[in-house]
Amino acid sequence: MLYVVTGGSGSGKSEFAERLALVLRDKNEYEDSTLWYIATMKPIAGDEEQREKILRHQTMRGGKGFLTKECYMDIDRLQLGDKAVALVECMSNLLANEMYAKAGILLEARISGGGETGTLSTTLAKEAAMQRIVAPIADMSQRLNHMVVVTNEICSDGKLYEYDDETRLYMELLGYINKELVDRAFGFVEVFCGIPLWHKGGRIDV
């Protein structure tokens, strides 16, 4: 089953998602279910803020039984085993990696001009995001015992069209991916100031 957990920066969504994954693993009928943490943040040399964030998340999940796999792109290539419970942290990083790769979504979205100057097509970008991200996660969630995907809410400021074209496309794609995943999810939770608000699926106490 697929669960989607969203919230703003510093909302407590990551901590909640970890607890949810643990509860789903413990409630599982299989005693040998593996608990995977799929890390999507690609380290950048010299970025101390990012390094501190990675270390903070490693500390949060320390001693909880998570096995970590780094997956910056091509999530469809993950081999986790059918009895696994997987936590993907997080969608915003995975999308950025897929979007700005050398032959990534941004390149596929350009319809004229060629190279780095072509006009961006939201339709083509969404098709690429569906193929590279949404469809593989939906398929994987059907094979695993449970899958928890953490994502971000970044479009609620109402200023989408004040950003440059690439930033706007990224925001639109993240909103599109979130919607598509929630449509397919068994459970959807929004975390606000550490409080989980269940919008879909039965509430699970974590």
PDB file of C-alpha atoms in Angstrom:
ATOM      1  CA  MET A   1       0.000   0.000   0.000  1.00  0.00           C
ATOM      2  CA  LEU A   2       1.106   3.542  -0.748  1.00  0.00           C
ATOM      3  CA  TYR A   3       1.075   6.338   1.835  1.00  0.00           C
ATOM      4  CA  VAL A   4       1.923   9.953   1.005  1.00  0.00           C
ATOM      5  CA  VAL A   5       3.069  12.357   3.725  1.00  0.00           C
ATOM      6  CA  THR A   6       3.333  16.072   2.979  1.00  0.00           C
ATOM      7  CA  GLY A   7       3.912  19.320   4.823  1.00  0.00           C
ATOM      8  CA  GLY A   8       5.922  22.510   4.737  1.00  0.00           C
ATOM      9  CA  SER A   9       9.542  22.944   5.724  1.00  0.00           C
ATOM     10  CA  GLY A  10      10.086  22.146   9.396  1.00  0.00           C
ATOM     11  CA  SER A  11       6.546  20.765   9.783  1.00  0.00           C
ATOM     12  CA  GLY A  12       7.643  17.467  11.332  1.00  0.00           C
ATOM     13  CA  LYS A  13       6.626  15.420   8.287  1.00  0.00           C
ATOM     14  CA  SER A  14       9.882  13.440   8.138  1.00  0.00           C
ATOM     15  CA  GLU A  15       9.715  12.369  11.765  1.00  0.00           C
ATOM     16  CA  PHE A  16       6.058  11.390  11.347  1.00  0.00           C
ATOM     17  CA  ALA A  17       6.803   9.428   8.165  1.00  0.00           C
ATOM     18  CA  GLU A  18       9.528   7.460   9.946  1.00  0.00           C
ATOM     19  CA  ARG A  19       7.144   6.560  12.770  1.00  0.00           C
ATOM     20  CA  LEU A  20       4.476   5.573  10.244  1.00  0.00           C
ATOM     21  CA  ALA A  21       6.899   3.291   8.404  1.00  0.00           C
ATOM     22  CA  LEU A  22       7.869   1.641  11.687  1.00  0.00           C
ATOM     23  CA  VAL A  23       4.236   1.047  12.654  1.00  0.00           C
ATOM     24  CA  LEU A  24       3.452  -0.396   9.221  1.00  0.00           C
ATOM     25  CA  ARG A  25       6.460  -2.701   9.506  1.00  0.00           C
ATOM     26  CA  ASP A  26       5.472  -3.832  13.013  1.00  0.00           C
ATOM     27  CA  LYS A  27       1.866  -4.473  11.967  1.00  0.00           C
ATOM     28  CA  ASN A  28       3.051  -6.514   9.011  1.00  0.00           C
ATOM     29  CA  GLU A  29       2.154 -10.195   8.962  1.00  0.00           C
ATOM     30  CA  TYR A  30       5.639 -11.070   7.720  1.00  0.00           C
ATOM     31  CA  GLU A  31       8.248 -11.382  10.448  1.00  0.00           C
ATOM     32  CA  ASP A  32      11.147 -10.919   8.041  1.00  0.00           C
ATOM     33  CA  SER A  33       9.900  -7.682   6.449  1.00  0.00           C
ATOM     34  CA  THR A  34      12.849  -5.400   5.651  1.00  0.00           C
ATOM     35  CA  LEU A  35      12.622  -1.683   6.486  1.00  0.00           C
ATOM     36  CA  TRP A  36      14.268   0.445   3.810  1.00  0.00           C
ATOM     37  CA  TYR A  37      15.113   4.151   3.853  1.00  0.00           C
ATOM     38  CA  ILE A  38      15.432   5.457   0.282  1.00  0.00           C
ATOM     39  CA  ALA A  39      17.616   8.571   0.479  1.00  0.00           C
ATOM     40  CA  THR A  40      17.186  10.881  -2.528  1.00  0.00           C
ATOM     41  CA  MET A  41      19.259  13.902  -1.462  1.00  0.00           C
ATOM     42  CA  LYS A  42      22.450  13.927  -3.499  1.00  0.00           C
ATOM     43  CA  PRO A  43      25.313  15.374  -1.418  1.00  0.00           C
ATOM     44  CA  ILE A  44      26.960  18.486  -2.847  1.00  0.00           C
ATOM     45  CA  ALA A  45      30.572  19.107  -1.932  1.00  0.00           C
ATOM     46  CA  GLY A  46      30.961  22.188   0.266  1.00  0.00           C
ATOM     47  CA  ASP A  47      27.251  22.567   1.070  1.00  0.00           C
ATOM     48  CA  GLU A  48      27.357  22.586   4.885  1.00  0.00           C
ATOM     49  CA  GLU A  49      23.623  23.238   5.303  1.00  0.00           C
ATOM     50  CA  GLN A  50      22.820  20.178   3.224  1.00  0.00           C
ATOM     51  CA  ARG A  51      25.417  18.118   5.078  1.00  0.00           C
ATOM     52  CA  GLU A  52      23.861  19.092   8.419  1.00  0.00           C
ATOM     53  CA  LYS A  53      20.421  18.148   7.127  1.00  0.00           C
ATOM     54  CA  ILE A  54      21.625  14.716   5.999  1.00  0.00           C
ATOM     55  CA  LEU A  55      23.328  14.120   9.353  1.00  0.00           C
ATOM     56  CA  ARG A  56      20.165  15.192  11.195  1.00  0.00           C
ATOM     57  CA  HIS A  57      18.062  12.696   9.277  1.00  0.00           C
ATOM     58  CA  GLN A  58      20.635   9.953   9.835  1.00  0.00           C
ATOM     59  CA  THR A  59      20.503  10.661  13.565  1.00  0.00           C
ATOM     60  CA  MET A  60      16.688  10.641  13.559  1.00  0.00           C
ATOM     61  CA  ARG A  61      16.490   7.150  12.091  1.00  0.00           C
ATOM     62  CA  GLY A  62      19.477   5.762  13.972  1.00  0.00           C
ATOM     63  CA  GLY A  63      18.777   2.537  15.866  1.00  0.00           C
ATOM     64  CA  LYS A  64      15.303   2.121  14.339  1.00  0.00           C
ATOM     65  CA  GLY A  65      16.150  -0.742  12.004  1.00  0.00           C
ATOM     66  CA  PHE A  66      16.281   1.141   8.703  1.00  0.00           C
ATOM     67  CA  LEU A  67      18.552  -0.109   5.945  1.00  0.00           C
ATOM     68  CA  THR A  68      19.570   2.795   3.728  1.00  0.00           C
ATOM     69  CA  LYS A  69      19.728   2.838  -0.056  1.00  0.00           C
ATOM     70  CA  GLU A  70      20.815   5.979  -1.879  1.00  0.00           C
ATOM     71  CA  CYS A  71      18.671   6.581  -4.950  1.00  0.00           C
ATOM     72  CA  TYR A  72      19.121   9.947  -6.600  1.00  0.00           C
ATOM     73  CA  MET A  73      17.482   8.958  -9.911  1.00  0.00           C
ATOM     74  CA  ASP A  74      15.958   5.958 -11.705  1.00  0.00           C
ATOM     75  CA  ILE A  75      13.856   4.795  -8.787  1.00  0.00           C
ATOM     76  CA  ASP A  76      12.446   2.058 -11.032  1.00  0.00           C
ATOM     77  CA  ARG A  77      15.791   0.245 -10.744  1.00  0.00           C
ATOM     78  CA  LEU A  78      15.505  -0.299  -7.002  1.00  0.00           C
ATOM     79  CA  GLN A  79      15.528  -3.923  -5.874  1.00  0.00           C
ATOM     80  CA  LEU A  80      13.965  -4.106  -2.407  1.00  0.00           C
ATOM     81  CA  GLY A  81      12.208  -7.444  -2.155  1.00  0.00           C
ATOM     82  CA  ASP A  82       8.447  -7.951  -2.102  1.00  0.00           C
ATOM     83  CA  LYS A  83       8.157  -8.158   1.695  1.00  0.00           C
ATOM     84  CA  ALA A  84       9.758  -4.768   2.262  1.00  0.00           C
ATOM     85  CA  VAL A  85       8.448  -1.570   3.818  1.00  0.00           C
ATOM     86  CA  ALA A  86      10.087   1.429   2.137  1.00  0.00           C
ATOM     87  CA  LEU A  87      10.299   5.101   3.111  1.00  0.00           C
ATOM     88  CA  VAL A  88      11.223   7.504   0.291  1.00  0.00           C
ATOM     89  CA  GLU A  89      12.721  10.763   1.581  1.00  0.00           C
ATOM     90  CA  CYS A  90      11.910  12.861  -0.293  1.00  0.00           C
ATOM     91  CA  MET A  91      10.074  13.599  -3.536  1.00  0.00           C
ATOM     92  CA  SER A  92      11.318  17.187  -3.903  1.00  0.00           C
ATOM     93  CA  ASN A  93      14.932  15.992  -4.121  1.00  0.00           C
ATOM     94  CA  LEU A  94      14.114  13.108  -6.453  1.00  0.00           C
ATOM     95  CA  LEU A  95      12.290  15.460  -8.826  1.00  0.00           C
ATOM     96  CA  ALA A  96      15.137  17.994  -8.813  1.00  0.00           C
ATOM     97  CA  ASN A  97      17.652  15.263  -9.611  1.00  0.00           C
ATOM     98  CA  GLU A  98      15.521  13.892 -12.450  1.00  0.00           C
ATOM     99  CA  MET A  99      14.733  17.354 -13.752  1.00  0.00           C
ATOM    100  CA  TYR A 100      18.265  18.732 -13.918  1.00  0.00           C
ATOM    101  CA  ALA A 101      20.139  15.604 -14.994  1.00  0.00           C
ATOM    102  CA  LYS A 102      22.065  15.853 -18.270  1.00  0.00           C
ATOM    103  CA  ALA A 103      19.307  14.034 -20.146  1.00  0.00           C
ATOM    104  CA  GLY A 104      16.589  14.726 -17.604  1.00  0.00           C
ATOM    105  CA  ILE A 105      13.047  16.023 -17.535  1.00  0.00           C
ATOM    106  CA  LEU A 106      14.103  19.597 -18.276  1.00  0.00           C
ATOM    107  CA  LEU A 107      15.690  18.549 -21.558  1.00  0.00           C
ATOM    108  CA  GLU A 108      12.669  16.439 -22.507  1.00  0.00           C
ATOM    109  CA  ALA A 109      10.392  19.418 -21.823  1.00  0.00           C
ATOM    110  CA  ARG A 110      12.090  21.720 -24.357  1.00  0.00           C
ATOM    111  CA  ILE A 111      10.157  21.884 -27.618  1.00  0.00           C
ATOM    112  CA  SER A 112      12.039  24.524 -29.611  1.00  0.00           C
ATOM    113  CA  GLY A 113      15.396  26.235 -29.751  1.00  0.00           C
ATOM    114  CA  GLY A 114      17.320  23.115 -28.786  1.00  0.00           C
ATOM    115  CA  GLY A 115      19.953  22.709 -26.114  1.00  0.00           C
ATOM    116  CA  GLU A 116      19.373  24.819 -23.027  1.00  0.00           C
ATOM    117  CA  THR A 117      17.320  27.530 -24.755  1.00  0.00           C
ATOM    118  CA  GLY A 118      14.219  25.700 -25.929  1.00  0.00           C
ATOM    119  CA  THR A 119      10.719  26.709 -24.907  1.00  0.00           C
ATOM    120  CA  LEU A 120       9.469  24.635 -22.001  1.00  0.00           C
ATOM    121  CA  SER A 121       6.407  22.425 -22.414  1.00  0.00           C
ATOM    122  CA  THR A 122       4.552  21.597 -19.205  1.00  0.00           C
ATOM    123  CA  THR A 123       2.756  18.778 -21.007  1.00  0.00           C
ATOM    124  CA  LEU A 124       5.990  17.083 -22.082  1.00  0.00           C
ATOM    125  CA  ALA A 125       7.468  17.600 -18.627  1.00  0.00           C
ATOM    126  CA  LYS A 126       4.464  15.949 -16.973  1.00  0.00           C
ATOM    127  CA  GLU A 127       4.689  13.009 -19.367  1.00  0.00           C
ATOM    128  CA  ALA A 128       8.350  12.574 -18.450  1.00  0.00           C
ATOM    129  CA  ALA A 129       7.599  12.876 -14.730  1.00  0.00           C
ATOM    130  CA  MET A 130       4.888  10.242 -15.043  1.00  0.00           C
ATOM    131  CA  GLN A 131       7.264   7.837 -16.779  1.00  0.00           C
ATOM    132  CA  ARG A 132      10.313   8.476 -14.567  1.00  0.00           C
ATOM    133  CA  ILE A 133       8.701   8.937 -11.146  1.00  0.00           C
ATOM    134  CA  VAL A 134       4.953   8.397 -10.730  1.00  0.00           C
ATOM    135  CA  ALA A 135       4.516   5.133 -12.627  1.00  0.00           C
ATOM    136  CA  PRO A 136       7.564   3.395 -11.072  1.00  0.00           C
ATOM    137  CA  ILE A 137       6.516   4.361  -7.540  1.00  0.00           C
ATOM    138  CA  ALA A 138       2.932   3.258  -8.154  1.00  0.00           C
ATOM    139  CA  ASP A 139       4.165  -0.079  -9.504  1.00  0.00           C
ATOM    140  CA  MET A 140       6.626  -0.573  -6.651  1.00  0.00           C
ATOM    141  CA  SER A 141       4.000   0.220  -4.024  1.00  0.00           C
ATOM    142  CA  GLN A 142       1.863  -2.599  -5.436  1.00  0.00           C
ATOM    143  CA  ARG A 143       4.694  -5.101  -5.010  1.00  0.00           C
ATOM    144  CA  LEU A 144       5.950  -4.022  -1.574  1.00  0.00           C
ATOM    145  CA  ASN A 145       4.096  -4.535   1.680  1.00  0.00           C
ATOM    146  CA  HIS A 146       3.985  -0.774   2.208  1.00  0.00           C
ATOM    147  CA  MET A 147       5.596   2.342   0.765  1.00  0.00           C
ATOM    148  CA  VAL A 148       5.687   5.757   2.440  1.00  0.00           C
ATOM    149  CA  VAL A 149       6.615   8.760   0.274  1.00  0.00           C
ATOM    150  CA  VAL A 150       7.548  12.079   1.858  1.00  0.00           C
ATOM    151  CA  THR A 151       6.960  15.197  -0.234  1.00  0.00           C
ATOM    152  CA  ASN A 152       6.815  18.961   0.220  1.00  0.00           C
ATOM    153  CA  GLU A 153       4.108  21.591  -0.033  1.00  0.00           C
ATOM    154  CA  ILE A 154       5.722  24.540  -1.843  1.00  0.00           C
ATOM    155  CA  CYS A 155       2.907  26.031  -3.931  1.00  0.00           C
ATOM    156  CA  SER A 156       0.668  27.526  -1.260  1.00  0.00           C
ATOM    157  CA  ASP A 157       2.137  31.042  -1.378  1.00  0.00           C
ATOM    158  CA  GLY A 158      -0.028  31.876  -4.415  1.00  0.00           C
ATOM    159  CA  LYS A 159       2.932  33.390  -6.281  1.00  0.00           C
ATOM    160  CA  LEU A 160       3.658  30.645  -8.777  1.00  0.00           C
ATOM    161  CA  TYR A 161       3.789  32.972 -11.775  1.00  0.00           C
ATOM    162  CA  GLU A 162       6.265  35.360 -10.146  1.00  0.00           C
ATOM    163  CA  TYR A 163       9.082  32.806 -10.541  1.00  0.00           C
ATOM    164  CA  ASP A 164      11.304  32.155 -13.551  1.00  0.00           C
ATOM    165  CA  ASP A 165      10.266  29.526 -16.077  1.00  0.00           C
ATOM    166  CA  GLU A 166      12.389  26.657 -14.720  1.00  0.00           C
ATOM    167  CA  THR A 167      11.423  27.274 -11.092  1.00  0.00           C
ATOM    168  CA  ARG A 168       7.767  27.529 -12.060  1.00  0.00           C
ATOM    169  CA  LEU A 169       7.989  24.282 -14.013  1.00  0.00           C
ATOM    170  CA  TYR A 170       9.593  22.538 -11.028  1.00  0.00           C
ATOM    171  CA  MET A 171       6.813  23.741  -8.728  1.00  0.00           C
ATOM    172  CA  GLU A 172       4.109  22.699 -11.180  1.00  0.00           C
ATOM    173  CA  LEU A 173       5.689  19.269 -11.583  1.00  0.00           C
ATOM    174  CA  LEU A 174       5.956  18.700  -7.851  1.00  0.00           C
ATOM    175  CA  GLY A 175       2.288  19.631  -7.458  1.00  0.00           C
ATOM    176  CA  TYR A 176       1.393  17.305 -10.340  1.00  0.00           C
ATOM    177  CA  ILE A 177       3.399  14.403  -8.906  1.00  0.00           C
ATOM    178  CA  ASN A 178       1.880  14.926  -5.461  1.00  0.00           C
ATOM    179  CA  LYS A 179      -1.628  14.842  -6.895  1.00  0.00           C
ATOM    180  CA  GLU A 180      -0.979  11.752  -8.999  1.00  0.00           C
ATOM    181  CA  LEU A 181       0.567   9.870  -6.084  1.00  0.00           C
ATOM    182  CA  VAL A 182      -2.252  10.831  -3.711  1.00  0.00           C
ATOM    183  CA  ASP A 183      -4.800   9.640  -6.288  1.00  0.00           C
ATOM    184  CA  ARG A 184      -3.106   6.237  -6.148  1.00  0.00           C
ATOM    185  CA  ALA A 185      -2.445   6.207  -2.403  1.00  0.00           C
ATOM    186  CA  PHE A 186      -4.262   4.266   0.279  1.00  0.00           C
ATOM    187  CA  GLY A 187      -3.425   6.956   2.832  1.00  0.00           C
ATOM    188  CA  PHE A 188      -2.580  10.662   2.616  1.00  0.00           C
ATOM    189  CA  VAL A 189      -1.398  12.714   5.582  1.00  0.00           C
ATOM    190  CA  GLU A 190      -0.573  16.412   5.901  1.00  0.00           C
ATOM    191  CA  VAL A 191       1.640  17.315   8.851  1.00  0.00           C
ATOM    192  CA  PHE A 192       1.195  20.825  10.235  1.00  0.00           C
ATOM    193  CA  CYS A 193       3.302  21.971  13.199  1.00  0.00           C
ATOM    194  CA  GLY A 194       3.896  18.337  14.103  1.00  0.00           C
ATOM    195  CA  ILE A 195       0.194  17.453  13.988  1.00  0.00           C
ATOM    196  CA  PRO A 196      -0.840  14.823  11.407  1.00  0.00           C
ATOM    197  CA  LEU A 197      -4.057  15.550   9.521  1.00  0.00           C
ATOM    198  CA  TRP A 198      -5.381  12.486   7.719  1.00  0.00           C
ATOM    199  CA  HIS A 199      -7.085  13.419   4.438  1.00  0.00           C
ATOM    200  CA  LYS A 200      -7.340   9.914   2.989  1.00  0.00           C
ATOM    201  CA  GLY A 201      -7.384   6.441   4.474  1.00  0.00           C
ATOM    202  CA  GLY A 202      -8.076   5.388   8.030  1.00  0.00           C
ATOM    203  CA  ARG A 203      -6.059   7.127  10.729  1.00  0.00           C
ATOM    204  CA  ILE A 204      -3.102   5.163  12.043  1.00  0.00           C
ATOM    205  CA  ASP A 205      -1.861   6.093  15.494  1.00  0.00           C
ATOM    206  CA  VAL A 206       1.883   6.488  15.435  1.00  0.00           C
TER     207      VAL A 206
END
